[in-house]
Amino acid sequence: MHIRRSNERGYADHGWLRSYHTFSFANYRDPNYMGFRALRVINEDRVTPGNGFGAHPHRDMEIISYVLEGEMEHRDNMGNGEVMRPGDVQRMSAGTGVLHSEFNHSKENGLHFLQIWIEPDKRGIAPSYEQKAFPATERQGQWRLVVSQQGREGSVSVNQDVNLYAGLFDAGEQVDAPATRYAWLHVVKGTVDINGETLSTGDAAAFQPGETFSVTGKQPAEVLLFDLA
């Protein structure tokens, strides 16, 4: 198990946007953290009321958004316009090219969300979009599959051999990890015990094939787990 602490991440403060970068992104460069397998970006973003990212292009990337607090308004040139709230998972396949914008839908409250980039298994695919809600009851004390290549178990589909699980764990709740290959665990919020190590908000841990681990809540926590080929 290799631990990546929250305070080791890159950080950018643009006034309207404060962003922590788990992996190299924009002006933050760390040759030791260029990504993990097909997982390329985990950005923890906080956006002030009424602000956001104006229309900008992407291509050949699977972009997953996961809202923690507030409301995120998404629009793209495929005709999609949605408002995301906590528990929602959105996937946009940029493929041959797409323009999209992301804004804090509220004029009063802040927006806190994760933006995740995964490299696709092939380039030049047609752009597409999908969004689903996963109630807290489906994630409490267990792993809920929220993203998978085939859209299994009602999850959002993605163009890569990756499984993304989300879990909510109260103090004392313990659960073993599902079967994984290479695994990246990211603590979204709260505090958990992972094989005797304490991980808190923003911390992460990487696992090699064959490594087993369990998660025990120490303070109410939200955790994402990536299973990667």
Coordinates of C-alpha atoms in Angstrom, one line a residue:
M1 CA 0.0 0.0 0.0
H2 CA 1.4 3.4 -1.1
I3 CA -0.2 6.4 0.7
R4 CA -0.6 9.8 -1.0
R5 CA -1.4 12.4 1.6
S6 CA -3.8 15.3 1.0
N7 CA -1.2 17.9 1.8
E8 CA 1.2 16.5 -0.8
R9 CA -1.3 17.3 -3.6
G10 CA -0.9 20.3 -6.0
Y11 CA -3.0 23.4 -5.2
A12 CA -4.2 26.3 -7.2
D13 CA -6.2 29.3 -6.0
H14 CA -7.8 31.4 -8.7
G15 CA -10.1 33.3 -6.4
W16 CA -13.4 32.0 -7.8
L17 CA -11.9 28.4 -7.9
R18 CA -9.7 26.6 -5.4
S19 CA -8.5 23.2 -6.7
Y20 CA -6.4 20.4 -5.3
H21 CA -4.7 18.1 -7.8
T22 CA -4.0 14.5 -6.8
F23 CA -2.1 14.0 -10.1
S24 CA -0.2 16.4 -12.3
F25 CA -2.5 19.0 -13.9
A26 CA -2.2 22.4 -15.5
N27 CA 0.7 24.2 -13.8
Y28 CA 1.3 21.5 -11.2
R29 CA 3.8 18.9 -12.4
D30 CA 5.1 15.9 -10.4
P31 CA 6.8 13.2 -12.4
N32 CA 5.9 10.7 -9.7
Y33 CA 2.2 11.5 -10.0
M34 CA 1.3 11.7 -13.6
G35 CA -1.6 9.3 -13.1
F36 CA -2.3 5.7 -12.0
R37 CA -3.0 3.2 -14.8
A38 CA -5.8 4.7 -16.9
L39 CA -6.7 7.2 -14.1
R40 CA -5.3 10.5 -15.1
V41 CA -6.9 13.3 -13.0
I42 CA -8.6 13.7 -9.6
N43 CA -9.3 17.3 -9.0
E44 CA -11.1 18.5 -5.9
D45 CA -12.7 21.8 -6.8
R46 CA -14.5 24.4 -4.8
V47 CA -16.3 27.1 -6.9
T48 CA -17.7 30.3 -5.5
P49 CA -21.4 31.2 -6.0
G50 CA -22.4 32.0 -9.6
N51 CA -19.0 31.2 -11.0
G52 CA -17.6 28.4 -13.1
F53 CA -15.8 27.1 -16.1
G54 CA -17.0 28.7 -19.4
A55 CA -17.4 26.7 -22.6
H56 CA -14.1 24.9 -23.3
P57 CA -13.1 21.9 -25.4
H58 CA -12.0 18.4 -24.6
R59 CA -11.2 15.3 -26.7
D60 CA -10.3 11.7 -26.2
M61 CA -11.0 11.6 -22.4
E62 CA -13.6 10.1 -20.2
I63 CA -14.6 12.9 -17.7
I64 CA -16.5 11.9 -14.6
S65 CA -18.0 14.5 -12.2
Y66 CA -19.0 13.7 -8.6
V67 CA -20.7 16.4 -6.6
L68 CA -20.1 16.6 -2.8
E69 CA -21.9 19.8 -1.9
G70 CA -24.0 22.3 -3.8
E71 CA -25.3 22.2 -7.3
M72 CA -23.3 22.0 -10.6
E73 CA -24.9 23.1 -13.9
H74 CA -23.6 21.3 -17.0
R75 CA -24.1 22.3 -20.6
D76 CA -22.5 21.0 -23.7
N77 CA -22.7 21.2 -27.5
M78 CA -24.4 17.8 -27.7
G79 CA -27.5 19.5 -26.3
N80 CA -27.3 18.3 -22.8
G81 CA -28.2 20.6 -19.9
E82 CA -28.3 19.2 -16.4
V83 CA -28.0 20.3 -12.8
M84 CA -26.0 17.8 -10.6
R85 CA -26.4 17.4 -6.9
P86 CA -24.7 15.2 -4.2
G87 CA -25.1 11.6 -5.1
D88 CA -25.2 12.3 -8.8
V89 CA -22.5 10.8 -11.1
Q90 CA -21.9 12.2 -14.6
R91 CA -19.8 10.8 -17.4
M92 CA -19.0 12.8 -20.5
S93 CA -17.0 11.0 -23.3
A94 CA -15.2 13.7 -25.1
G95 CA -14.2 11.4 -28.0
T96 CA -13.6 13.3 -31.3
G97 CA -14.3 16.6 -29.5
V98 CA -16.9 18.3 -27.3
L99 CA -17.5 21.8 -25.9
H100 CA -18.9 22.1 -22.4
S101 CA -19.3 24.4 -19.4
E102 CA -19.6 23.8 -15.7
F103 CA -21.0 26.4 -13.3
N104 CA -22.1 26.7 -9.7
H105 CA -25.9 26.7 -10.2
S106 CA -26.3 28.7 -7.0
K107 CA -25.8 32.4 -6.5
E108 CA -25.6 32.0 -2.7
N109 CA -23.9 28.7 -1.9
G110 CA -20.5 27.2 -2.8
L111 CA -20.0 24.2 -5.0
H112 CA -17.7 21.4 -4.0
F113 CA -17.1 18.5 -6.5
L114 CA -14.6 16.1 -7.9
Q115 CA -13.6 16.0 -11.5
I116 CA -12.1 12.7 -12.6
W117 CA -10.4 12.0 -16.0
I118 CA -9.9 8.5 -17.3
E119 CA -8.1 7.7 -20.5
P120 CA -10.4 5.9 -22.9
D121 CA -9.6 2.4 -24.3
K122 CA -9.7 3.8 -27.8
R123 CA -9.5 7.3 -29.4
G124 CA -11.8 9.0 -31.9
I125 CA -15.1 7.7 -30.5
A126 CA -18.3 9.6 -30.8
P127 CA -18.9 12.0 -27.9
S128 CA -21.6 11.0 -25.5
Y129 CA -23.1 11.8 -22.1
E130 CA -24.7 10.0 -19.2
Q131 CA -25.8 11.0 -15.6
K132 CA -27.4 8.9 -12.8
A133 CA -28.3 9.4 -9.2
F134 CA -27.1 7.0 -6.4
P135 CA -29.0 7.6 -3.2
A136 CA -27.0 7.5 0.1
T137 CA -28.9 4.4 1.1
E138 CA -27.3 2.5 -1.7
R139 CA -23.8 3.5 -0.6
Q140 CA -24.2 3.4 3.2
G141 CA -21.9 0.8 4.8
Q142 CA -21.2 -0.9 1.5
W143 CA -19.6 -0.4 -1.9
R144 CA -21.9 0.7 -4.7
L145 CA -20.7 0.3 -8.3
V146 CA -21.3 3.7 -9.8
V147 CA -19.1 3.5 -13.0
S148 CA -18.2 0.4 -15.1
Q149 CA -17.3 -0.4 -18.7
Q150 CA -20.6 -2.2 -19.4
G151 CA -22.8 -0.1 -17.1
R152 CA -23.3 -3.1 -14.9
E153 CA -25.7 -3.1 -12.0
G154 CA -27.2 0.2 -13.1
S155 CA -23.9 2.1 -13.0
V156 CA -22.8 4.8 -15.4
S157 CA -21.0 3.3 -18.4
V158 CA -17.4 4.3 -19.4
N159 CA -15.2 3.6 -22.3
Q160 CA -12.4 1.9 -20.3
D161 CA -11.9 -1.3 -18.3
V162 CA -12.4 0.4 -14.9
N163 CA -14.8 -0.1 -12.0
L164 CA -15.5 2.8 -9.7
Y165 CA -17.2 2.1 -6.4
A166 CA -18.6 4.7 -3.9
G167 CA -19.1 4.0 -0.2
L168 CA -20.3 5.8 3.0
F169 CA -19.0 4.5 6.3
D170 CA -20.0 5.6 9.8
A171 CA -17.7 5.1 12.7
G172 CA -17.2 1.4 13.3
E173 CA -18.6 0.2 10.0
Q174 CA -16.1 -2.1 8.3
V175 CA -16.2 -3.6 4.8
D176 CA -13.6 -5.5 2.7
A177 CA -12.6 -4.2 -0.7
P178 CA -14.3 -5.9 -3.7
A179 CA -12.0 -7.9 -6.0
T180 CA -9.6 -5.5 -7.5
R181 CA -6.6 -5.5 -9.9
Y182 CA -4.7 -2.2 -9.5
A183 CA -6.7 -0.1 -7.0
W184 CA -6.7 3.6 -6.1
L185 CA -8.7 4.6 -3.0
H186 CA -9.6 8.2 -2.4
V187 CA -11.0 9.5 0.8
V188 CA -13.6 12.1 -0.3
K189 CA -14.3 13.2 3.3
G190 CA -14.1 12.0 6.9
T191 CA -11.6 9.5 8.4
V192 CA -11.1 5.8 7.8
D193 CA -8.7 3.0 8.8
I194 CA -7.1 1.1 5.9
N195 CA -5.2 -1.9 7.1
G196 CA -4.1 -0.1 10.2
E197 CA -3.3 3.2 8.6
T198 CA -5.5 6.3 9.2
L199 CA -6.6 8.2 6.1
S200 CA -8.5 11.4 6.2
T201 CA -10.1 13.8 3.7
G202 CA -8.1 14.1 0.5
D203 CA -5.8 11.2 1.4
A204 CA -5.4 8.3 -1.1
A205 CA -3.8 4.9 -1.2
A206 CA -2.6 2.8 -4.2
F207 CA -2.6 -1.0 -4.2
Q208 CA -1.0 -3.5 -6.5
P209 CA -2.7 -6.7 -7.8
G210 CA -3.1 -9.3 -5.1
E211 CA -3.1 -6.8 -2.2
T212 CA -6.1 -7.1 0.0
F213 CA -7.5 -4.4 2.3
S214 CA -10.5 -3.3 4.3
V215 CA -12.1 0.0 5.2
T216 CA -13.3 0.9 8.7
G217 CA -15.0 4.2 9.4
K218 CA -13.4 6.2 12.2
Q219 CA -15.5 9.4 11.6
P220 CA -18.4 9.5 9.1
A221 CA -16.6 9.1 5.7
E222 CA -17.2 9.0 2.0
V223 CA -14.8 7.0 -0.1
L224 CA -14.2 6.3 -3.8
L225 CA -12.4 3.1 -4.9
F226 CA -11.1 2.7 -8.5
D227 CA -10.4 -0.9 -9.8
L228 CA -8.1 -0.6 -12.8
A229 CA -6.7 -3.0 -15.4

